[in-house]
Amino acid sequence: MQSIRNIAIIAHVDHGKTTLVDKILHTCNLFRDNEETGDLILDNNDLERERGITIVSKNVAVNYKGVKINIIDTPGHADFGGEVERVLKMADGVLLLVDAFEGPMPQTRFVTQKALSLGLKPILVINKVDKENCRPEEVHEAVFELFFNLEATEEQLDFQTIYGSSKQGWMSTDWRQPTTDLTPLLDLILEEIPPVPVKEGTLQMQITSLDYSSFVGRIAVGRVARGVIRENMPVSLVKKDGKIVKSRIKELYTFDGLGKLRVQEVKGGDICAVVGVEGFEIGDTIADFEKPEALPGIKIDEPTMNMLFTINNSPFFGKEGKYVTSRHLRDRLFKETEKNLALRVEESDSPDSLLVYGRGILHLSVLIETMRREGYELQVGQPQVIVKEIDGVKCEPVESLIVDVPAESAGKVIELVTQRKGEMKVMEPKGDLQHLEFEIPSRGIIGLRNAVLTATAGEAIMAHRFKSYEPLRGEIPQRLSGVLISMDKGSATAYRIDKLQDRGRFFVSPGDEVYEGMIIGENSRDNDMVVNITEGKQLTNFRTTSKDDAAKIAPAVKFSLEEALEYVQNDEYVEVTPHSMRLRKIVLKETDRKRKN
């Protein structure tokens, strides 16, 4: 039987996981010499390529010196922590990738803690040692300290370290002596990561992720914990609640390179994809037909934030989208919960809207962006954090926030964070930057990134992760300025925008269609103001000698989806359609808003 190693690659966002997997694939001669592959081969959906981040974890397999290595690439953002938590169950060891300058970051800590608690064997890869002002020795010390603080075992603390640059495609045991390829890393994996343990007993396989094919439907992916699984074999599916459903396996695939290979049987320890089992969920166990034994379920951290998703009922509804009814919206959201474990959907008091719970704004905005590309129209309300009652005290989620910023802007950042009830814990120099650590309520982080980037001229690097639930910290100031609201339906004119420019900054350009109650700009004062932006210039046949001055208009402010979600208040919606994104008041008519207040 061929020897197998299962490893997951974990790291903070942007430390080079997906690039490293690319280079491993090339080292193991997975492609012909003349084949065009491009970069970031595994980030294969449009959203991942545009944002340059991994959202969904993926499997590939390579053969090296006769050993099969299953590699799992995981996301680095804590918002997609649910992805990481479930796939670590398939691995026996982890490659912890750390940037040689930044060192271990908050999300590194989050995934490392999960990996160590599962008893996985770590290998430390210090990446990007070709960068200027890198500090590999200090980073090595910092990781050792991190492992110690996370209560790693003696064996885990005795980890091996390898240095290199995944972009340049080399790894070496000494960072001052570059090699030419990645073989030192692959050799280390074979030495250090334990071979798959062979357990005696009947079949057990936990489903840890799912794939979908338009031909055969849903495909279960997981690792065979013990026993052997064969094509056409009768099996039992053990659900989370203990219910047992009898089923039969139609087709079996193992991972081979970037694709799948159809096989007759898969032995314990390998990762495989199963076709033919109906009605499964992630965390269920495929077990023996006669004596089924379940594996312990997958525990996922609770969501910390929720948002109201509702149908688009603005005057412009149905102009761009294919799916606009509440039935479409409901079906799509409940379908998403099957594969997105950290997401929860609940009914609200109105039949047209649903409450969606997730890990953070990025987690929910990726879902909204995916839906709008599929042709859905919807509106979303302001993100709300989930408040729990613990021992009779109201508690809210608190996060650890790390900001690296040039020294001259540090004061502004500290002021912004403390206004939002953040407490400073650490302030120390790190290279030519100041390294600041805070504890701040999740409510305070909503809308903070924009303010910090504006105050530091875009030079701040921010990262945050959920820490724990703590007692409520009181009122947090929201948006400081009011908004400009359109009075009428029609097209925005350059003449009116020009005349109103000293009132604030605009989100629309001349010629954009607007409707009554739509938010078209930010007021320079703290109250909301209704303005007429659609009126043209009155033309008379009475000529004067003075010519018209040409209108000089500042360019409109354009929000990304996350920025828009952070900007809106609780009486406003973000309207999202396949081609446009608008901000609006929930109550469109001014008289109705006044009556409500």
mmCIF file of C-alpha atoms in Angstrom, residues 59-392:
data_model
loop_
_atom_site.group_PDB
_atom_site.id
_atom_site.type_symbol
_atom_site.label_atom_id
_atom_site.label_comp_id
_atom_site.label_asym_id
_atom_site.label_seq_id
_atom_site.Cartn_x
_atom_site.Cartn_y
_atom_site.Cartn_z
ATOM 1 C CA ASN A 59 -7.453 19.907 -1.742
ATOM 2 C CA VAL A 60 -4.666 18.867 -4.107
ATOM 3 C CA ALA A 61 -2.440 15.815 -4.091
ATOM 4 C CA VAL A 62 1.136 15.341 -5.320
ATOM 5 C CA ASN A 63 3.455 12.339 -5.526
ATOM 6 C CA TYR A 64 6.979 12.784 -4.200
ATOM 7 C CA LYS A 65 9.499 9.902 -3.924
ATOM 8 C CA GLY A 66 6.649 7.389 -4.136
ATOM 9 C CA VAL A 67 4.689 8.985 -1.269
ATOM 10 C CA LYS A 68 1.312 10.605 -1.834
ATOM 11 C CA ILE A 69 1.027 14.024 -0.135
ATOM 12 C CA ASN A 70 -2.503 15.430 0.260
ATOM 13 C CA ILE A 71 -2.260 19.216 0.654
ATOM 14 C CA ILE A 72 -5.124 21.346 1.989
ATOM 15 C CA ASP A 73 -4.923 25.105 1.284
ATOM 16 C CA THR A 74 -6.917 27.108 3.867
ATOM 17 C CA PRO A 75 -8.175 30.725 4.059
ATOM 18 C CA GLY A 76 -6.232 33.197 6.218
ATOM 19 C CA HIS A 77 -9.088 35.515 7.260
ATOM 20 C CA ALA A 78 -10.699 34.827 10.665
ATOM 21 C CA ASP A 79 -14.081 35.533 8.999
ATOM 22 C CA PHE A 80 -13.669 32.225 7.154
ATOM 23 C CA GLY A 81 -12.511 30.388 10.289
ATOM 24 C CA GLY A 82 -15.357 27.905 9.835
ATOM 25 C CA GLU A 83 -13.600 26.661 6.683
ATOM 26 C CA VAL A 84 -10.338 26.067 8.567
ATOM 27 C CA GLU A 85 -11.878 24.403 11.614
ATOM 28 C CA ARG A 86 -13.528 21.645 9.640
ATOM 29 C CA VAL A 87 -10.683 20.817 7.225
ATOM 30 C CA LEU A 88 -8.048 20.475 9.960
ATOM 31 C CA LYS A 89 -9.815 17.216 10.847
ATOM 32 C CA MET A 90 -8.474 15.732 7.587
ATOM 33 C CA ALA A 91 -4.805 16.484 8.360
ATOM 34 C CA ASP A 92 -2.101 14.777 10.459
ATOM 35 C CA GLY A 93 0.276 17.731 10.364
ATOM 36 C CA VAL A 94 0.330 21.423 9.515
ATOM 37 C CA LEU A 95 2.742 23.734 7.733
ATOM 38 C CA LEU A 96 2.571 26.980 9.670
ATOM 39 C CA LEU A 97 3.640 29.714 7.266
ATOM 40 C CA VAL A 98 4.878 32.978 8.811
ATOM 41 C CA ASP A 99 6.103 36.161 7.111
ATOM 42 C CA ALA A 100 9.775 36.818 7.990
ATOM 43 C CA PHE A 101 9.029 40.486 8.712
ATOM 44 C CA GLU A 102 5.507 40.541 10.186
ATOM 45 C CA GLY A 103 5.880 37.477 12.403
ATOM 46 C CA PRO A 104 2.859 35.671 13.890
ATOM 47 C CA MET A 105 -0.326 37.768 13.458
ATOM 48 C CA PRO A 106 -3.743 37.480 15.180
ATOM 49 C CA GLN A 107 -5.208 35.040 12.646
ATOM 50 C CA THR A 108 -2.051 32.897 12.842
ATOM 51 C CA ARG A 109 -2.835 32.501 16.519
ATOM 52 C CA PHE A 110 -6.456 31.559 15.842
ATOM 53 C CA VAL A 111 -5.721 28.678 13.437
ATOM 54 C CA THR A 112 -2.588 27.524 15.279
ATOM 55 C CA GLN A 113 -4.642 27.105 18.446
ATOM 56 C CA LYS A 114 -7.148 24.883 16.588
ATOM 57 C CA ALA A 115 -4.339 22.796 15.031
ATOM 58 C CA LEU A 116 -2.438 22.292 18.303
ATOM 59 C CA SER A 117 -5.584 21.302 20.203
ATOM 60 C CA LEU A 118 -6.223 18.570 17.595
ATOM 61 C CA GLY A 119 -2.707 17.248 18.313
ATOM 62 C CA LEU A 120 -1.337 17.903 14.798
ATOM 63 C CA LYS A 121 2.409 17.930 14.222
ATOM 64 C CA PRO A 122 3.621 21.426 13.134
ATOM 65 C CA ILE A 123 6.446 22.424 10.764
ATOM 66 C CA LEU A 124 7.335 26.119 10.798
ATOM 67 C CA VAL A 125 7.990 27.694 7.385
ATOM 68 C CA ILE A 126 9.431 31.223 7.618
ATOM 69 C CA ASN A 127 8.547 32.723 4.249
ATOM 70 C CA LYS A 128 9.651 35.870 2.368
ATOM 71 C CA VAL A 129 13.226 35.898 3.730
ATOM 72 C CA ASP A 130 14.241 37.618 0.464
ATOM 73 C CA LYS A 131 12.459 40.804 1.608
ATOM 74 C CA GLU A 132 14.420 43.737 2.998
ATOM 75 C CA ASN A 133 14.488 44.263 6.798
ATOM 76 C CA CYS A 134 13.277 40.687 7.427
ATOM 77 C CA ARG A 135 14.065 39.228 10.870
ATOM 78 C CA PRO A 136 13.860 35.416 10.695
ATOM 79 C CA GLU A 137 15.532 34.753 14.087
ATOM 80 C CA GLU A 138 13.184 37.062 16.012
ATOM 81 C CA VAL A 139 10.165 35.592 14.209
ATOM 82 C CA HIS A 140 11.315 32.065 15.145
ATOM 83 C CA GLU A 141 11.462 33.126 18.830
ATOM 84 C CA ALA A 142 8.017 34.747 18.582
ATOM 85 C CA VAL A 143 6.472 31.555 17.157
ATOM 86 C CA PHE A 144 8.053 29.435 19.898
ATOM 87 C CA GLU A 145 6.549 31.820 22.474
ATOM 88 C CA LEU A 146 3.169 31.614 20.747
ATOM 89 C CA PHE A 147 3.236 27.786 20.861
ATOM 90 C CA PHE A 148 4.204 27.914 24.537
ATOM 91 C CA ASN A 149 1.325 30.311 25.340
ATOM 92 C CA LEU A 150 -1.109 28.065 23.461
ATOM 93 C CA GLU A 151 -0.052 25.151 25.705
ATOM 94 C CA ALA A 152 1.569 23.012 23.011
ATOM 95 C CA THR A 153 2.864 19.578 24.066
ATOM 96 C CA GLU A 154 6.609 18.835 24.475
ATOM 97 C CA GLU A 155 6.567 17.090 21.102
ATOM 98 C CA GLN A 156 4.852 20.021 19.366
ATOM 99 C CA LEU A 157 7.321 22.505 20.886
ATOM 100 C CA ASP A 158 10.176 20.518 19.345
ATOM 101 C CA PHE A 159 9.149 21.670 15.857
ATOM 102 C CA GLN A 160 11.426 21.838 12.792
ATOM 103 C CA THR A 161 11.939 25.171 11.003
ATOM 104 C CA ILE A 162 12.684 25.821 7.350
ATOM 105 C CA TYR A 163 13.317 29.175 5.648
ATOM 106 C CA GLY A 164 12.710 30.330 2.115
ATOM 107 C CA SER A 165 10.786 32.349 -0.419
ATOM 108 C CA SER A 166 7.743 30.735 -2.033
ATOM 109 C CA LYS A 167 7.646 33.454 -4.678
ATOM 110 C CA GLN A 168 11.200 32.673 -5.805
ATOM 111 C CA GLY A 169 10.563 28.955 -5.298
ATOM 112 C CA TRP A 170 13.264 27.846 -2.825
ATOM 113 C CA MET A 171 13.456 26.504 0.739
ATOM 114 C CA SER A 172 16.499 25.872 2.914
ATOM 115 C CA THR A 173 17.357 24.966 6.506
ATOM 116 C CA ASP A 174 19.569 28.069 6.686
ATOM 117 C CA TRP A 175 18.083 31.326 5.401
ATOM 118 C CA ARG A 176 21.513 32.743 4.480
ATOM 119 C CA GLN A 177 22.131 29.886 2.024
ATOM 120 C CA PRO A 178 19.379 29.792 -0.630
ATOM 121 C CA THR A 179 18.879 26.548 -2.575
ATOM 122 C CA THR A 180 17.337 26.203 -6.036
ATOM 123 C CA ASP A 181 14.028 24.446 -5.304
ATOM 124 C CA LEU A 182 11.548 23.192 -2.680
ATOM 125 C CA THR A 183 12.936 19.670 -2.183
ATOM 126 C CA PRO A 184 14.279 20.442 1.357
ATOM 127 C CA LEU A 185 10.682 21.246 2.408
ATOM 128 C CA LEU A 186 9.225 18.111 0.785
ATOM 129 C CA ASP A 187 11.940 15.948 2.386
ATOM 130 C CA LEU A 188 11.127 17.508 5.759
ATOM 131 C CA ILE A 189 7.413 16.729 5.285
ATOM 132 C CA LEU A 190 8.252 13.049 4.665
ATOM 133 C CA GLU A 191 10.502 12.934 7.760
ATOM 134 C CA GLU A 192 8.408 14.937 10.219
ATOM 135 C CA ILE A 193 4.714 14.423 9.379
ATOM 136 C CA PRO A 194 3.619 11.014 10.670
ATOM 137 C CA PRO A 195 2.332 8.518 8.077
ATOM 138 C CA VAL A 196 -1.394 7.902 8.221
ATOM 139 C CA PRO A 197 -2.175 5.644 11.212
ATOM 140 C CA VAL A 198 -3.841 2.353 10.283
ATOM 141 C CA LYS A 199 -6.782 1.638 12.608
ATOM 142 C CA GLU A 200 -8.475 -1.719 12.821
ATOM 143 C CA GLY A 201 -12.250 -1.892 12.639
ATOM 144 C CA THR A 202 -15.273 -1.193 10.465
ATOM 145 C CA LEU A 203 -15.619 1.745 8.085
ATOM 146 C CA GLN A 204 -15.706 5.304 9.450
ATOM 147 C CA MET A 205 -15.459 8.445 7.321
ATOM 148 C CA GLN A 206 -16.426 11.945 8.426
ATOM 149 C CA ILE A 207 -17.752 14.357 5.782
ATOM 150 C CA THR A 208 -15.747 17.572 6.186
ATOM 151 C CA SER A 209 -16.610 19.444 2.985
ATOM 152 C CA LEU A 210 -18.796 19.129 -0.043
ATOM 153 C CA ASP A 211 -18.428 19.537 -3.752
ATOM 154 C CA TYR A 212 -21.142 19.959 -6.350
ATOM 155 C CA SER A 213 -21.408 18.666 -9.891
ATOM 156 C CA SER A 214 -24.301 19.460 -12.219
ATOM 157 C CA PHE A 215 -24.232 15.818 -13.417
ATOM 158 C CA VAL A 216 -24.245 13.806 -10.191
ATOM 159 C CA GLY A 217 -25.366 16.407 -7.614
ATOM 160 C CA ARG A 218 -23.757 16.782 -4.209
ATOM 161 C CA ILE A 219 -20.450 15.028 -3.545
ATOM 162 C CA ALA A 220 -19.221 14.276 -0.013
ATOM 163 C CA VAL A 221 -15.520 14.901 0.685
ATOM 164 C CA GLY A 222 -13.719 13.609 3.760
ATOM 165 C CA ARG A 223 -11.027 11.413 5.167
ATOM 166 C CA VAL A 224 -11.466 7.686 5.745
ATOM 167 C CA ALA A 225 -10.665 7.375 9.459
ATOM 168 C CA ARG A 226 -10.575 3.572 9.479
ATOM 169 C CA GLY A 227 -11.611 0.569 7.408
ATOM 170 C CA VAL A 228 -11.971 0.487 3.618
ATOM 171 C CA ILE A 229 -14.580 2.153 1.422
ATOM 172 C CA ARG A 230 -15.457 0.549 -1.957
ATOM 173 C CA GLU A 231 -17.591 1.354 -4.988
ATOM 174 C CA ASN A 232 -21.127 -0.080 -4.876
ATOM 175 C CA MET A 233 -20.811 -0.814 -1.151
ATOM 176 C CA PRO A 234 -23.911 -0.477 1.074
ATOM 177 C CA VAL A 235 -23.264 1.994 3.938
ATOM 178 C CA SER A 236 -25.058 3.786 6.786
ATOM 179 C CA LEU A 237 -25.092 7.565 7.061
ATOM 180 C CA VAL A 238 -25.095 8.609 10.734
ATOM 181 C CA LYS A 239 -26.614 12.092 11.135
ATOM 182 C CA LYS A 240 -25.740 14.637 13.862
ATOM 183 C CA ASP A 241 -28.886 13.784 15.830
ATOM 184 C CA GLY A 242 -28.019 10.068 15.773
ATOM 185 C CA LYS A 243 -30.528 9.154 13.027
ATOM 186 C CA ILE A 244 -29.240 6.441 10.656
ATOM 187 C CA VAL A 245 -30.009 6.454 6.919
ATOM 188 C CA LYS A 246 -29.117 3.440 4.764
ATOM 189 C CA SER A 247 -27.436 4.260 1.463
ATOM 190 C CA ARG A 248 -25.127 2.934 -1.253
ATOM 191 C CA ILE A 249 -21.915 4.345 -2.760
ATOM 192 C CA LYS A 250 -22.090 4.809 -6.540
ATOM 193 C CA GLU A 251 -18.672 6.265 -7.387
ATOM 194 C CA LEU A 252 -15.408 6.895 -5.530
ATOM 195 C CA TYR A 253 -12.681 9.422 -6.323
ATOM 196 C CA THR A 254 -9.326 10.266 -4.767
ATOM 197 C CA PHE A 255 -7.509 13.547 -5.326
ATOM 198 C CA ASP A 256 -4.745 13.450 -7.897
ATOM 199 C CA GLY A 257 -2.924 16.652 -8.798
ATOM 200 C CA LEU A 258 -5.543 19.349 -9.338
ATOM 201 C CA GLY A 259 -8.247 16.906 -10.373
ATOM 202 C CA LYS A 260 -9.907 13.723 -9.162
ATOM 203 C CA LEU A 261 -9.178 10.124 -10.135
ATOM 204 C CA ARG A 262 -11.875 7.430 -10.115
ATOM 205 C CA VAL A 263 -10.902 4.383 -8.035
ATOM 206 C CA GLN A 264 -12.457 1.095 -6.880
ATOM 207 C CA GLU A 265 -11.547 1.380 -3.198
ATOM 208 C CA VAL A 266 -9.960 3.787 -0.715
ATOM 209 C CA LYS A 267 -8.115 2.588 2.392
ATOM 210 C CA GLY A 268 -7.996 4.279 5.797
ATOM 211 C CA GLY A 269 -6.146 7.596 5.993
ATOM 212 C CA ASP A 270 -6.677 8.812 2.430
ATOM 213 C CA ILE A 271 -8.948 11.726 1.493
ATOM 214 C CA CYS A 272 -11.680 10.872 -0.996
ATOM 215 C CA ALA A 273 -14.869 12.132 -2.668
ATOM 216 C CA VAL A 274 -18.009 9.992 -2.548
ATOM 217 C CA VAL A 275 -20.938 10.116 -5.000
ATOM 218 C CA GLY A 276 -24.320 8.537 -4.313
ATOM 219 C CA VAL A 277 -24.954 9.261 -0.624
ATOM 220 C CA GLU A 278 -28.111 11.396 -0.342
ATOM 221 C CA GLY A 279 -29.180 13.996 2.211
ATOM 222 C CA PHE A 280 -25.873 14.367 4.065
ATOM 223 C CA GLU A 281 -24.619 17.399 5.964
ATOM 224 C CA ILE A 282 -21.081 18.406 6.924
ATOM 225 C CA GLY A 283 -20.079 16.578 10.127
ATOM 226 C CA ASP A 284 -22.107 13.395 9.379
ATOM 227 C CA THR A 285 -20.323 10.014 9.382
ATOM 228 C CA ILE A 286 -20.395 7.390 6.611
ATOM 229 C CA ALA A 287 -20.164 4.124 8.556
ATOM 230 C CA ASP A 288 -20.556 0.346 8.304
ATOM 231 C CA PHE A 289 -23.910 -0.918 6.985
ATOM 232 C CA GLU A 290 -24.614 -3.358 9.813
ATOM 233 C CA LYS A 291 -22.768 -1.879 12.829
ATOM 234 C CA PRO A 292 -22.553 1.896 12.253
ATOM 235 C CA GLU A 293 -20.362 3.876 14.700
ATOM 236 C CA ALA A 294 -20.355 7.677 14.499
ATOM 237 C CA LEU A 295 -17.315 9.944 14.832
ATOM 238 C CA PRO A 296 -17.592 12.980 17.165
ATOM 239 C CA GLY A 297 -19.189 15.972 15.377
ATOM 240 C CA ILE A 298 -17.366 19.082 14.179
ATOM 241 C CA LYS A 299 -17.585 21.965 16.626
ATOM 242 C CA ILE A 300 -17.625 25.399 14.987
ATOM 243 C CA ASP A 301 -17.352 28.735 16.814
ATOM 244 C CA GLU A 302 -20.567 30.740 17.073
ATOM 245 C CA PRO A 303 -21.325 33.629 14.675
ATOM 246 C CA THR A 304 -20.740 37.125 16.154
ATOM 247 C CA MET A 305 -22.746 39.365 13.816
ATOM 248 C CA ASN A 306 -26.097 39.440 12.040
ATOM 249 C CA MET A 307 -27.674 41.362 9.170
ATOM 250 C CA LEU A 308 -31.205 41.701 7.838
ATOM 251 C CA PHE A 309 -31.537 40.488 4.226
ATOM 252 C CA THR A 310 -34.744 41.619 2.535
ATOM 253 C CA ILE A 311 -36.213 41.753 -0.983
ATOM 254 C CA ASN A 312 -35.506 44.830 -3.097
ATOM 255 C CA ASN A 313 -38.579 47.086 -2.862
ATOM 256 C CA SER A 314 -37.027 50.343 -4.119
ATOM 257 C CA PRO A 315 -38.548 52.188 -7.104
ATOM 258 C CA PHE A 316 -35.828 50.606 -9.300
ATOM 259 C CA PHE A 317 -36.511 46.960 -8.363
ATOM 260 C CA GLY A 318 -36.429 44.278 -11.052
ATOM 261 C CA LYS A 319 -34.539 46.390 -13.620
ATOM 262 C CA GLU A 320 -31.321 44.343 -13.524
ATOM 263 C CA GLY A 321 -31.806 41.125 -11.549
ATOM 264 C CA LYS A 322 -33.281 37.768 -12.510
ATOM 265 C CA TYR A 323 -34.217 36.674 -8.971
ATOM 266 C CA VAL A 324 -36.184 39.312 -7.061
ATOM 267 C CA THR A 325 -38.862 37.541 -4.968
ATOM 268 C CA SER A 326 -38.646 36.506 -1.314
ATOM 269 C CA ARG A 327 -38.951 32.831 -2.343
ATOM 270 C CA HIS A 328 -35.766 33.091 -4.435
ATOM 271 C CA LEU A 329 -33.941 34.854 -1.602
ATOM 272 C CA ARG A 330 -35.043 32.332 1.035
ATOM 273 C CA ASP A 331 -34.103 29.272 -1.083
ATOM 274 C CA ARG A 332 -30.675 30.699 -1.917
ATOM 275 C CA LEU A 333 -29.805 31.557 1.696
ATOM 276 C CA PHE A 334 -30.870 28.172 3.088
ATOM 277 C CA LYS A 335 -28.890 26.426 0.331
ATOM 278 C CA GLU A 336 -25.792 28.420 1.386
ATOM 279 C CA THR A 337 -26.018 27.128 4.990
ATOM 280 C CA GLU A 338 -25.433 23.546 3.756
ATOM 281 C CA LYS A 339 -21.804 24.233 2.856
ATOM 282 C CA ASN A 340 -21.027 27.431 4.791
ATOM 283 C CA LEU A 341 -20.877 26.079 8.341
ATOM 284 C CA ALA A 342 -20.346 29.363 10.190
ATOM 285 C CA LEU A 343 -23.516 30.848 8.627
ATOM 286 C CA ARG A 344 -26.991 30.688 10.217
ATOM 287 C CA VAL A 345 -30.290 31.875 8.725
ATOM 288 C CA GLU A 346 -33.412 32.619 10.796
ATOM 289 C CA GLU A 347 -36.895 33.822 9.915
ATOM 290 C CA SER A 348 -37.730 37.399 10.967
ATOM 291 C CA ASP A 349 -41.148 38.867 11.852
ATOM 292 C CA SER A 350 -41.725 39.855 8.202
ATOM 293 C CA PRO A 351 -42.210 37.227 5.461
ATOM 294 C CA ASP A 352 -40.045 39.276 3.056
ATOM 295 C CA SER A 353 -36.883 39.383 5.166
ATOM 296 C CA LEU A 354 -34.473 36.968 6.875
ATOM 297 C CA LEU A 355 -31.836 37.397 9.576
ATOM 298 C CA VAL A 356 -28.425 36.068 8.496
ATOM 299 C CA TYR A 357 -25.770 35.386 11.151
ATOM 300 C CA GLY A 358 -22.054 35.237 10.266
ATOM 301 C CA ARG A 359 -18.490 35.667 11.528
ATOM 302 C CA GLY A 360 -17.953 39.263 10.361
ATOM 303 C CA ILE A 361 -18.609 41.828 7.668
ATOM 304 C CA LEU A 362 -16.208 40.185 5.179
ATOM 305 C CA HIS A 363 -17.882 36.794 5.646
ATOM 306 C CA LEU A 364 -21.331 38.266 4.891
ATOM 307 C CA SER A 365 -20.182 40.603 2.111
ATOM 308 C CA VAL A 366 -18.621 37.703 0.167
ATOM 309 C CA LEU A 367 -22.022 35.972 0.306
ATOM 310 C CA ILE A 368 -23.805 39.152 -0.924
ATOM 311 C CA GLU A 369 -21.247 39.645 -3.718
ATOM 312 C CA THR A 370 -21.647 36.011 -4.841
ATOM 313 C CA MET A 371 -25.440 36.395 -4.881
ATOM 314 C CA ARG A 372 -25.430 39.616 -6.897
ATOM 315 C CA ARG A 373 -23.205 37.966 -9.513
ATOM 316 C CA GLU A 374 -25.706 35.120 -9.775
ATOM 317 C CA GLY A 375 -28.430 37.659 -10.641
ATOM 318 C CA TYR A 376 -30.090 38.308 -7.262
ATOM 319 C CA GLU A 377 -31.472 41.686 -6.184
ATOM 320 C CA LEU A 378 -31.658 42.313 -2.441
ATOM 321 C CA GLN A 379 -31.355 44.909 0.302
ATOM 322 C CA VAL A 380 -29.311 44.527 3.484
ATOM 323 C CA GLY A 381 -29.556 46.436 6.738
ATOM 324 C CA GLN A 382 -26.856 47.667 9.095
ATOM 325 C CA PRO A 383 -24.666 44.860 10.563
ATOM 326 C CA GLN A 384 -25.548 44.243 14.236
ATOM 327 C CA VAL A 385 -23.395 42.417 16.769
ATOM 328 C CA ILE A 386 -24.980 39.576 18.713
ATOM 329 C CA VAL A 387 -25.457 40.403 22.395
ATOM 330 C CA LYS A 388 -25.697 37.424 24.781
ATOM 331 C CA GLU A 389 -26.768 37.251 28.391
ATOM 332 C CA ILE A 390 -24.139 35.430 30.484
ATOM 333 C CA ASP A 391 -24.929 34.936 34.231
ATOM 334 C CA GLY A 392 -27.501 37.757 34.052
#
